[in-house]
PDB file of C-alpha atoms in Angstrom:
ATOM      1  CA  MET A   1     -11.559 -60.679 -43.061  1.00 85.00           C
ATOM      2  CA  ASN A   2     -11.519 -58.037 -40.324  1.00 96.00           C
ATOM      3  CA  ARG A   3      -8.091 -57.702 -38.662  1.00 98.00           C
ATOM      4  CA  ILE A   4      -9.630 -58.297 -35.217  1.00 98.00           C
ATOM      5  CA  THR A   5     -11.066 -61.637 -36.384  1.00 97.00           C
ATOM      6  CA  GLN A   6      -7.710 -62.619 -37.873  1.00 97.00           C
ATOM      7  CA  LYS A   7      -5.820 -61.700 -34.690  1.00 98.00           C
ATOM      8  CA  LEU A   8      -8.218 -63.677 -32.496  1.00 98.00           C
ATOM      9  CA  GLN A   9      -7.508 -66.796 -34.540  1.00 97.00           C
ATOM     10  CA  GLU A  10      -3.819 -66.711 -33.623  1.00 98.00           C
ATOM     11  CA  ASP A  11      -2.669 -69.293 -31.076  1.00 97.00           C
ATOM     12  CA  LYS A  12      -1.598 -66.821 -28.399  1.00 97.00           C
ATOM     13  CA  LYS A  13      -2.910 -64.698 -25.568  1.00 98.00           C
ATOM     14  CA  ILE A  14      -3.825 -61.227 -26.804  1.00 98.00           C
ATOM     15  CA  LEU A  15      -2.254 -58.167 -25.187  1.00 98.00           C
ATOM     16  CA  SER A  16      -4.347 -55.089 -25.871  1.00 98.00           C
ATOM     17  CA  ILE A  17      -3.268 -51.603 -24.794  1.00 98.00           C
ATOM     18  CA  TYR A  18      -5.574 -48.614 -24.299  1.00 97.00           C
ATOM     19  CA  PHE A  19      -4.469 -44.997 -24.280  1.00 97.00           C
ATOM     20  CA  SER A  20      -6.160 -41.622 -24.690  1.00 96.00           C
ATOM     21  CA  ALA A  21      -5.549 -40.040 -28.099  1.00 97.00           C
ATOM     22  CA  GLY A  22      -3.761 -36.713 -27.756  1.00 97.00           C
ATOM     23  CA  TYR A  23      -2.032 -37.653 -24.488  1.00 97.00           C
ATOM     24  CA  PRO A  24       0.525 -36.820 -23.140  1.00 96.00           C
ATOM     25  CA  ASN A  25       0.819 -34.387 -26.074  1.00 96.00           C
ATOM     26  CA  LEU A  26      -1.627 -33.682 -28.874  1.00 98.00           C
ATOM     27  CA  ASN A  27       0.555 -35.143 -31.630  1.00 97.00           C
ATOM     28  CA  ASP A  28       1.822 -38.240 -29.754  1.00 97.00           C
ATOM     29  CA  THR A  29      -1.003 -40.487 -31.002  1.00 98.00           C
ATOM     30  CA  VAL A  30       0.586 -42.025 -34.100  1.00 98.00           C
ATOM     31  CA  GLN A  31       4.036 -42.497 -32.542  1.00 97.00           C
ATOM     32  CA  ILE A  32       2.538 -44.322 -29.550  1.00 98.00           C
ATOM     33  CA  ILE A  33       0.571 -46.645 -31.854  1.00 98.00           C
ATOM     34  CA  GLN A  34       3.668 -47.393 -33.936  1.00 98.00           C
ATOM     35  CA  ASP A  35       5.819 -48.047 -30.852  1.00 97.00           C
ATOM     36  CA  LEU A  36       3.215 -50.345 -29.300  1.00 98.00           C
ATOM     37  CA  GLU A  37       3.074 -52.467 -32.449  1.00 98.00           C
ATOM     38  CA  LYS A  38       6.862 -52.519 -32.730  1.00 97.00           C
ATOM     39  CA  ASN A  39       7.107 -53.903 -29.201  1.00 97.00           C
ATOM     40  CA  GLY A  40       4.705 -56.790 -29.705  1.00 97.00           C
ATOM     41  CA  VAL A  41       1.292 -55.487 -28.657  1.00 98.00           C
ATOM     42  CA  ASP A  42      -1.477 -57.375 -30.475  1.00 98.00           C
ATOM     43  CA  LEU A  43      -4.314 -54.864 -30.477  1.00 98.00           C
ATOM     44  CA  ILE A  44      -4.657 -51.160 -29.647  1.00 98.00           C
ATOM     45  CA  GLU A  45      -7.641 -49.294 -28.257  1.00 98.00           C
ATOM     46  CA  ILE A  46      -7.461 -45.603 -29.060  1.00 98.00           C
ATOM     47  CA  GLY A  47      -9.464 -43.581 -26.567  1.00 97.00           C
ATOM     48  CA  LEU A  48     -11.513 -40.734 -28.019  1.00 97.00           C
ATOM     49  CA  PRO A  49     -11.508 -38.191 -25.170  1.00 93.00           C
ATOM     50  CA  PHE A  50     -14.867 -37.114 -23.778  1.00 85.00           C
ATOM     51  CA  SER A  51     -15.766 -34.634 -21.057  1.00 79.00           C
ATOM     52  CA  ASP A  52     -17.950 -37.042 -19.040  1.00 69.00           C
ATOM     53  CA  PRO A  53     -16.309 -40.496 -19.132  1.00 56.00           C
ATOM     54  CA  LEU A  54     -18.630 -42.463 -16.837  1.00 60.00           C
ATOM     55  CA  ALA A  55     -16.783 -45.792 -16.805  1.00 56.00           C
ATOM     56  CA  ASP A  56     -13.285 -44.399 -16.419  1.00 65.00           C
ATOM     57  CA  GLY A  57     -11.281 -44.189 -13.228  1.00 73.00           C
ATOM     58  CA  PRO A  58      -9.182 -41.165 -12.202  1.00 85.00           C
ATOM     59  CA  THR A  59      -6.097 -42.031 -14.279  1.00 87.00           C
ATOM     60  CA  ILE A  60      -7.929 -42.341 -17.593  1.00 89.00           C
ATOM     61  CA  GLN A  61     -10.206 -39.405 -16.733  1.00 87.00           C
ATOM     62  CA  ALA A  62      -7.161 -37.215 -16.121  1.00 91.00           C
ATOM     63  CA  SER A  63      -5.546 -38.263 -19.421  1.00 93.00           C
ATOM     64  CA  SER A  64      -8.796 -37.642 -21.280  1.00 92.00           C
ATOM     65  CA  THR A  65      -9.146 -34.193 -19.711  1.00 92.00           C
ATOM     66  CA  GLN A  66      -5.548 -33.350 -20.601  1.00 95.00           C
ATOM     67  CA  ALA A  67      -6.072 -34.536 -24.177  1.00 95.00           C
ATOM     68  CA  LEU A  68      -9.113 -32.258 -24.485  1.00 94.00           C
ATOM     69  CA  HIS A  69      -7.068 -29.360 -23.078  1.00 96.00           C
ATOM     70  CA  ASN A  70      -4.389 -30.211 -25.655  1.00 97.00           C
ATOM     71  CA  GLY A  71      -7.031 -29.639 -28.330  1.00 97.00           C
ATOM     72  CA  MET A  72      -7.993 -33.202 -29.286  1.00 98.00           C
ATOM     73  CA  THR A  73     -11.246 -33.522 -31.223  1.00 97.00           C
ATOM     74  CA  THR A  74     -12.879 -36.244 -33.297  1.00 98.00           C
ATOM     75  CA  GLN A  75     -11.793 -34.568 -36.522  1.00 98.00           C
ATOM     76  CA  ILE A  76      -8.212 -34.065 -35.334  1.00 98.00           C
ATOM     77  CA  LEU A  77      -8.005 -37.753 -34.398  1.00 98.00           C
ATOM     78  CA  PHE A  78      -9.242 -38.754 -37.841  1.00 98.00           C
ATOM     79  CA  ASP A  79      -6.692 -36.390 -39.424  1.00 98.00           C
ATOM     80  CA  GLN A  80      -3.892 -37.884 -37.308  1.00 98.00           C
ATOM     81  CA  LEU A  81      -4.855 -41.436 -38.294  1.00 98.00           C
ATOM     82  CA  LYS A  82      -5.492 -40.885 -42.012  1.00 98.00           C
ATOM     83  CA  ASN A  83      -2.229 -42.589 -43.067  1.00 98.00           C
ATOM     84  CA  ILE A  84      -1.899 -45.006 -40.149  1.00 98.00           C
ATOM     85  CA  ARG A  85      -2.245 -48.103 -42.328  1.00 98.00           C
ATOM     86  CA  GLU A  86       0.942 -47.198 -44.191  1.00 98.00           C
ATOM     87  CA  SER A  87       2.909 -48.136 -41.063  1.00 98.00           C
ATOM     88  CA  VAL A  88       0.687 -50.191 -38.728  1.00 98.00           C
ATOM     89  CA  LYS A  89      -0.780 -53.643 -39.444  1.00 98.00           C
ATOM     90  CA  ILE A  90      -2.345 -54.751 -36.130  1.00 98.00           C
ATOM     91  CA  PRO A  91      -6.035 -54.213 -35.292  1.00 98.00           C
ATOM     92  CA  LEU A  92      -7.046 -50.731 -34.149  1.00 98.00           C
ATOM     93  CA  ILE A  93     -10.197 -49.987 -32.173  1.00 98.00           C
ATOM     94  CA  ILE A  94     -11.581 -46.585 -31.263  1.00 98.00           C
ATOM     95  CA  MET A  95     -13.042 -46.585 -27.766  1.00 97.00           C
ATOM     96  CA  GLY A  96     -15.269 -43.725 -26.792  1.00 95.00           C
ATOM     97  CA  TYR A  97     -18.663 -42.554 -25.671  1.00 94.00           C
ATOM     98  CA  PHE A  98     -21.621 -42.297 -28.000  1.00 96.00           C
ATOM     99  CA  ASN A  99     -22.195 -38.537 -27.783  1.00 94.00           C
ATOM    100  CA  PRO A 100     -19.218 -37.463 -29.963  1.00 95.00           C
ATOM    101  CA  MET A 101     -20.144 -40.132 -32.539  1.00 97.00           C
ATOM    102  CA  LEU A 102     -23.744 -38.945 -32.569  1.00 97.00           C
ATOM    103  CA  GLN A 103     -22.589 -35.354 -33.022  1.00 96.00           C
ATOM    104  CA  TYR A 104     -20.328 -36.355 -35.908  1.00 98.00           C
ATOM    105  CA  GLY A 105     -23.103 -38.464 -37.418  1.00 98.00           C
ATOM    106  CA  VAL A 106     -23.066 -42.214 -36.792  1.00 98.00           C
ATOM    107  CA  GLU A 107     -22.836 -43.239 -40.441  1.00 98.00           C
ATOM    108  CA  ALA A 108     -20.294 -40.512 -41.249  1.00 98.00           C
ATOM    109  CA  PHE A 109     -18.227 -41.643 -38.244  1.00 98.00           C
ATOM    110  CA  CYS A 110     -18.329 -45.288 -39.339  1.00 98.00           C
ATOM    111  CA  GLN A 111     -17.488 -44.373 -42.928  1.00 98.00           C
ATOM    112  CA  LYS A 112     -14.463 -42.366 -41.766  1.00 98.00           C
ATOM    113  CA  CYS A 113     -13.300 -45.252 -39.584  1.00 98.00           C
ATOM    114  CA  ALA A 114     -13.519 -47.595 -42.564  1.00 98.00           C
ATOM    115  CA  GLU A 115     -11.586 -45.180 -44.797  1.00 98.00           C
ATOM    116  CA  ILE A 116      -8.765 -44.891 -42.254  1.00 98.00           C
ATOM    117  CA  GLY A 117      -8.580 -48.606 -41.495  1.00 98.00           C
ATOM    118  CA  ILE A 118     -10.131 -48.745 -38.032  1.00 98.00           C
ATOM    119  CA  ASP A 119     -11.360 -52.273 -37.335  1.00 98.00           C
ATOM    120  CA  GLY A 120     -13.861 -51.796 -34.547  1.00 98.00           C
ATOM    121  CA  LEU A 121     -15.467 -49.610 -31.916  1.00 98.00           C
ATOM    122  CA  ILE A 122     -16.093 -49.919 -28.185  1.00 98.00           C
ATOM    123  CA  ILE A 123     -18.904 -47.644 -27.010  1.00 97.00           C
ATOM    124  CA  PRO A 124     -19.621 -48.348 -23.327  1.00 94.00           C
ATOM    125  CA  ASP A 125     -22.810 -46.260 -23.185  1.00 94.00           C
ATOM    126  CA  LEU A 126     -24.486 -47.633 -26.323  1.00 96.00           C
ATOM    127  CA  PRO A 127     -26.951 -50.322 -25.155  1.00 96.00           C
ATOM    128  CA  VAL A 128     -26.778 -53.546 -27.124  1.00 97.00           C
ATOM    129  CA  ASP A 129     -30.547 -53.455 -27.790  1.00 97.00           C
ATOM    130  CA  VAL A 130     -30.336 -49.977 -29.325  1.00 97.00           C
ATOM    131  CA  TYR A 131     -27.309 -51.033 -31.385  1.00 98.00           C
ATOM    132  CA  ALA A 132     -29.085 -54.155 -32.672  1.00 97.00           C
ATOM    133  CA  ASP A 133     -32.229 -52.208 -33.610  1.00 97.00           C
ATOM    134  CA  GLU A 134     -30.756 -48.986 -34.995  1.00 98.00           C
ATOM    135  CA  TYR A 135     -27.051 -49.206 -35.841  1.00 98.00           C
ATOM    136  CA  LYS A 136     -25.946 -52.790 -36.506  1.00 97.00           C
ATOM    137  CA  ALA A 137     -26.618 -52.515 -40.243  1.00 98.00           C
ATOM    138  CA  ILE A 138     -24.490 -49.363 -40.499  1.00 98.00           C
ATOM    139  CA  PHE A 139     -21.555 -50.954 -38.659  1.00 98.00           C
ATOM    140  CA  GLU A 140     -21.748 -54.024 -40.883  1.00 97.00           C
ATOM    141  CA  LYS A 141     -21.964 -51.880 -44.017  1.00 98.00           C
ATOM    142  CA  TYR A 142     -18.546 -50.450 -43.174  1.00 98.00           C
ATOM    143  CA  GLY A 143     -17.014 -53.706 -41.910  1.00 98.00           C
ATOM    144  CA  LEU A 144     -16.706 -52.518 -38.308  1.00 98.00           C
ATOM    145  CA  ILE A 145     -16.868 -54.816 -35.307  1.00 98.00           C
ATOM    146  CA  ASN A 146     -18.707 -53.394 -32.295  1.00 98.00           C
ATOM    147  CA  VAL A 147     -17.417 -54.709 -28.973  1.00 98.00           C
ATOM    148  CA  PHE A 148     -19.763 -54.932 -25.987  1.00 98.00           C
ATOM    149  CA  LEU A 149     -18.944 -54.980 -22.295  1.00 97.00           C
ATOM    150  CA  ILE A 150     -20.164 -57.466 -19.701  1.00 97.00           C
ATOM    151  CA  THR A 151     -19.647 -57.336 -15.919  1.00 94.00           C
ATOM    152  CA  PRO A 152     -19.956 -59.830 -13.058  1.00 94.00           C
ATOM    153  CA  GLN A 153     -23.538 -58.575 -12.636  1.00 94.00           C
ATOM    154  CA  THR A 154     -24.579 -59.256 -16.254  1.00 95.00           C
ATOM    155  CA  SER A 155     -27.023 -62.175 -16.375  1.00 96.00           C
ATOM    156  CA  ASP A 156     -26.265 -65.284 -18.416  1.00 96.00           C
ATOM    157  CA  GLU A 157     -29.309 -64.505 -20.565  1.00 97.00           C
ATOM    158  CA  ARG A 158     -28.021 -61.014 -21.334  1.00 97.00           C
ATOM    159  CA  ILE A 159     -24.530 -62.329 -22.025  1.00 98.00           C
ATOM    160  CA  ARG A 160     -25.913 -64.837 -24.518  1.00 98.00           C
ATOM    161  CA  PHE A 161     -27.831 -62.063 -26.268  1.00 97.00           C
ATOM    162  CA  ILE A 162     -24.667 -59.922 -26.453  1.00 98.00           C
ATOM    163  CA  ASP A 163     -22.817 -62.956 -27.802  1.00 98.00           C
ATOM    164  CA  SER A 164     -25.454 -63.443 -30.505  1.00 97.00           C
ATOM    165  CA  VAL A 165     -25.168 -59.817 -31.657  1.00 96.00           C
ATOM    166  CA  SER A 166     -21.346 -59.718 -31.503  1.00 97.00           C
ATOM    167  CA  ASN A 167     -18.898 -60.809 -34.176  1.00 95.00           C
ATOM    168  CA  GLY A 168     -15.481 -60.125 -32.653  1.00 97.00           C
ATOM    169  CA  PHE A 169     -14.772 -60.445 -28.955  1.00 98.00           C
ATOM    170  CA  ILE A 170     -16.592 -59.634 -25.727  1.00 98.00           C
ATOM    171  CA  TYR A 171     -14.992 -57.115 -23.366  1.00 98.00           C
ATOM    172  CA  MET A 172     -15.179 -58.789 -19.979  1.00 97.00           C
ATOM    173  CA  VAL A 173     -15.037 -56.125 -17.265  1.00 94.00           C
ATOM    174  CA  SER A 174     -13.267 -57.724 -14.313  1.00 91.00           C
ATOM    175  CA  SER A 175     -15.314 -56.039 -11.588  1.00 79.00           C
ATOM    176  CA  ALA A 176     -18.277 -53.706 -11.142  1.00 65.00           C
ATOM    177  CA  SER A 177     -16.195 -50.559 -10.812  1.00 58.00           C
ATOM    178  CA  VAL A 178     -14.434 -47.945 -12.885  1.00 50.00           C
ATOM    179  CA  THR A 179     -11.124 -48.542 -14.657  1.00 52.00           C
ATOM    180  CA  GLY A 180      -7.925 -48.683 -12.657  1.00 51.00           C
ATOM    181  CA  SER A 181      -4.972 -50.860 -11.718  1.00 52.00           C
ATOM    182  CA  GLN A 182      -5.043 -53.344  -8.880  1.00 57.00           C
ATOM    183  CA  SER A 183      -2.543 -55.731  -7.361  1.00 58.00           C
ATOM    184  CA  GLY A 184      -4.346 -58.959  -8.154  1.00 70.00           C
ATOM    185  CA  PHE A 185      -7.652 -60.749  -8.607  1.00 85.00           C
ATOM    186  CA  GLY A 186      -9.419 -62.545  -5.762  1.00 85.00           C
ATOM    187  CA  ASP A 187     -11.579 -65.670  -5.694  1.00 87.00           C
ATOM    188  CA  VAL A 188     -14.730 -63.768  -6.679  1.00 88.00           C
ATOM    189  CA  GLN A 189     -13.157 -62.534  -9.899  1.00 89.00           C
ATOM    190  CA  GLU A 190     -11.510 -65.880 -10.633  1.00 88.00           C
ATOM    191  CA  ASN A 191     -14.911 -67.566 -10.246  1.00 91.00           C
ATOM    192  CA  TYR A 192     -16.467 -65.005 -12.569  1.00 93.00           C
ATOM    193  CA  PHE A 193     -13.789 -65.588 -15.230  1.00 93.00           C
ATOM    194  CA  GLU A 194     -14.387 -69.342 -14.976  1.00 93.00           C
ATOM    195  CA  ARG A 195     -18.195 -68.932 -15.092  1.00 95.00           C
ATOM    196  CA  ILE A 196     -18.027 -66.965 -18.340  1.00 96.00           C
ATOM    197  CA  SER A 197     -15.561 -69.455 -19.811  1.00 94.00           C
ATOM    198  CA  ASN A 198     -17.987 -72.280 -19.043  1.00 95.00           C
ATOM    199  CA  LEU A 199     -20.775 -70.578 -21.017  1.00 97.00           C
ATOM    200  CA  ASN A 200     -18.916 -71.653 -24.191  1.00 96.00           C
ATOM    201  CA  LEU A 201     -19.754 -68.446 -26.046  1.00 98.00           C
ATOM    202  CA  LYS A 202     -19.065 -68.170 -29.781  1.00 98.00           C
ATOM    203  CA  ASN A 203     -17.019 -64.987 -29.262  1.00 98.00           C
ATOM    204  CA  PRO A 204     -13.779 -65.074 -27.259  1.00 98.00           C
ATOM    205  CA  GLN A 205     -13.459 -62.836 -24.204  1.00 98.00           C
ATOM    206  CA  ILE A 206     -10.814 -60.241 -23.427  1.00 98.00           C
ATOM    207  CA  VAL A 207     -10.602 -59.009 -19.833  1.00 97.00           C
ATOM    208  CA  GLY A 208     -10.299 -55.333 -18.934  1.00 95.00           C
ATOM    209  CA  PHE A 209     -10.188 -53.179 -15.775  1.00 91.00           C
ATOM    210  CA  GLY A 210      -7.527 -53.933 -13.176  1.00 89.00           C
ATOM    211  CA  ILE A 211      -4.813 -55.415 -15.420  1.00 93.00           C
ATOM    212  CA  SER A 212      -1.501 -53.724 -14.610  1.00 92.00           C
ATOM    213  CA  ASN A 213       1.385 -56.207 -14.692  1.00 93.00           C
ATOM    214  CA  LYS A 214       2.487 -59.696 -15.689  1.00 95.00           C
ATOM    215  CA  GLU A 215       0.725 -61.295 -12.702  1.00 93.00           C
ATOM    216  CA  THR A 216      -2.692 -59.776 -13.372  1.00 93.00           C
ATOM    217  CA  PHE A 217      -2.285 -60.363 -17.129  1.00 96.00           C
ATOM    218  CA  ASN A 218      -1.649 -64.068 -16.506  1.00 95.00           C
ATOM    219  CA  GLN A 219      -4.542 -64.308 -14.026  1.00 92.00           C
ATOM    220  CA  ALA A 220      -6.936 -62.647 -16.458  1.00 93.00           C
ATOM    221  CA  THR A 221      -5.903 -64.800 -19.408  1.00 96.00           C
ATOM    222  CA  LYS A 222      -6.133 -68.126 -17.574  1.00 95.00           C
ATOM    223  CA  TYR A 223      -9.734 -68.415 -18.775  1.00 94.00           C
ATOM    224  CA  ALA A 224      -9.885 -65.659 -21.408  1.00 97.00           C
ATOM    225  CA  LYS A 225      -8.306 -65.048 -24.802  1.00 98.00           C
ATOM    226  CA  GLY A 226      -6.547 -61.863 -23.741  1.00 98.00           C
ATOM    227  CA  ALA A 227      -6.405 -58.832 -21.497  1.00 98.00           C
ATOM    228  CA  ILE A 228      -6.489 -55.060 -21.838  1.00 97.00           C
ATOM    229  CA  ILE A 229      -4.182 -52.668 -20.003  1.00 96.00           C
ATOM    230  CA  GLY A 230      -5.215 -49.024 -19.810  1.00 95.00           C
ATOM    231  CA  SER A 231      -4.644 -47.126 -16.568  1.00 93.00           C
ATOM    232  CA  ALA A 232      -1.245 -48.694 -15.882  1.00 94.00           C
ATOM    233  CA  PHE A 233      -0.010 -47.760 -19.363  1.00 96.00           C
ATOM    234  CA  ILE A 234      -1.318 -44.204 -19.074  1.00 95.00           C
ATOM    235  CA  LYS A 235       0.398 -43.899 -15.690  1.00 95.00           C
ATOM    236  CA  HIS A 236       3.595 -45.067 -17.371  1.00 95.00           C
ATOM    237  CA  LEU A 237       3.171 -42.402 -20.073  1.00 95.00           C
ATOM    238  CA  SER A 238       2.616 -39.711 -17.446  1.00 93.00           C
ATOM    239  CA  GLU A 239       5.743 -40.723 -15.540  1.00 93.00           C
ATOM    240  CA  SER A 240       8.092 -41.712 -18.364  1.00 91.00           C
ATOM    241  CA  GLY A 241       6.683 -39.993 -21.441  1.00 86.00           C
ATOM    242  CA  SER A 242       6.110 -41.809 -24.710  1.00 84.00           C
ATOM    243  CA  GLY A 243       9.743 -42.828 -25.171  1.00 83.00           C
ATOM    244  CA  LYS A 244       9.909 -45.914 -22.924  1.00 91.00           C
ATOM    245  CA  ILE A 245       7.141 -48.117 -24.292  1.00 96.00           C
ATOM    246  CA  GLU A 246       9.516 -51.049 -24.864  1.00 95.00           C
ATOM    247  CA  GLU A 247      10.228 -51.150 -21.135  1.00 94.00           C
ATOM    248  CA  PHE A 248       6.520 -51.211 -20.202  1.00 96.00           C
ATOM    249  CA  VAL A 249       5.503 -53.950 -22.660  1.00 97.00           C
ATOM    250  CA  GLY A 250       8.563 -56.026 -21.778  1.00 95.00           C
ATOM    251  CA  GLU A 251       7.422 -56.264 -18.164  1.00 94.00           C
ATOM    252  CA  ILE A 252       4.042 -57.724 -19.212  1.00 95.00           C
ATOM    253  CA  ARG A 253       5.172 -60.341 -21.707  1.00 84.00           C
TER     254      ARG A 253
END
């Protein structure tokens, strides 16, 4: 069974952390992953830096740009992660844009992920229809879960189609904006979380965008299985370096 599927079956709210591979320093990637697991994070999204990250806010964009300046590439990330399963047991997802995967070769990329022990991919700019028609068989061949995003503007019909194609969790974007921290969620977002919950989808939902602290984590997980923190963690890395991860996670849980 895929590690993501196993983790989702646990009777707990999932805390997922996103960070850009190769940030703050090129060779920090593995240590950050190990420290996040050690401090109780349930799932990690490893950002593959890209020069034109359309869905990312300024904090993640800046970290991605710095990672590219540090020399991060797809091949370097794969080289860094080649022995990751000797020390890390929790699910690992690579999140990135489709262009670098296309350049690498979609099947070659998926095969490499499987060899390393990556459990899934999040590709915000790969339409679900194109995935279903052209790539689903390749992902399934290598045991990879592909995670799709929905927003408050996504129709119920579209959400049900995404649910039918998915076999892990659905990434529920909290608002129609780019990534970034916020102080709390208002009635509109609460109503959206409840609306999706009431659709009774077969795949659980994990909320992303705007989760930054214990309060927003608890708000997001009232109706959903878990929540993803990205910008707030990257801000923490930029201010405190990679040595104080215990402190950051402790303030969420």
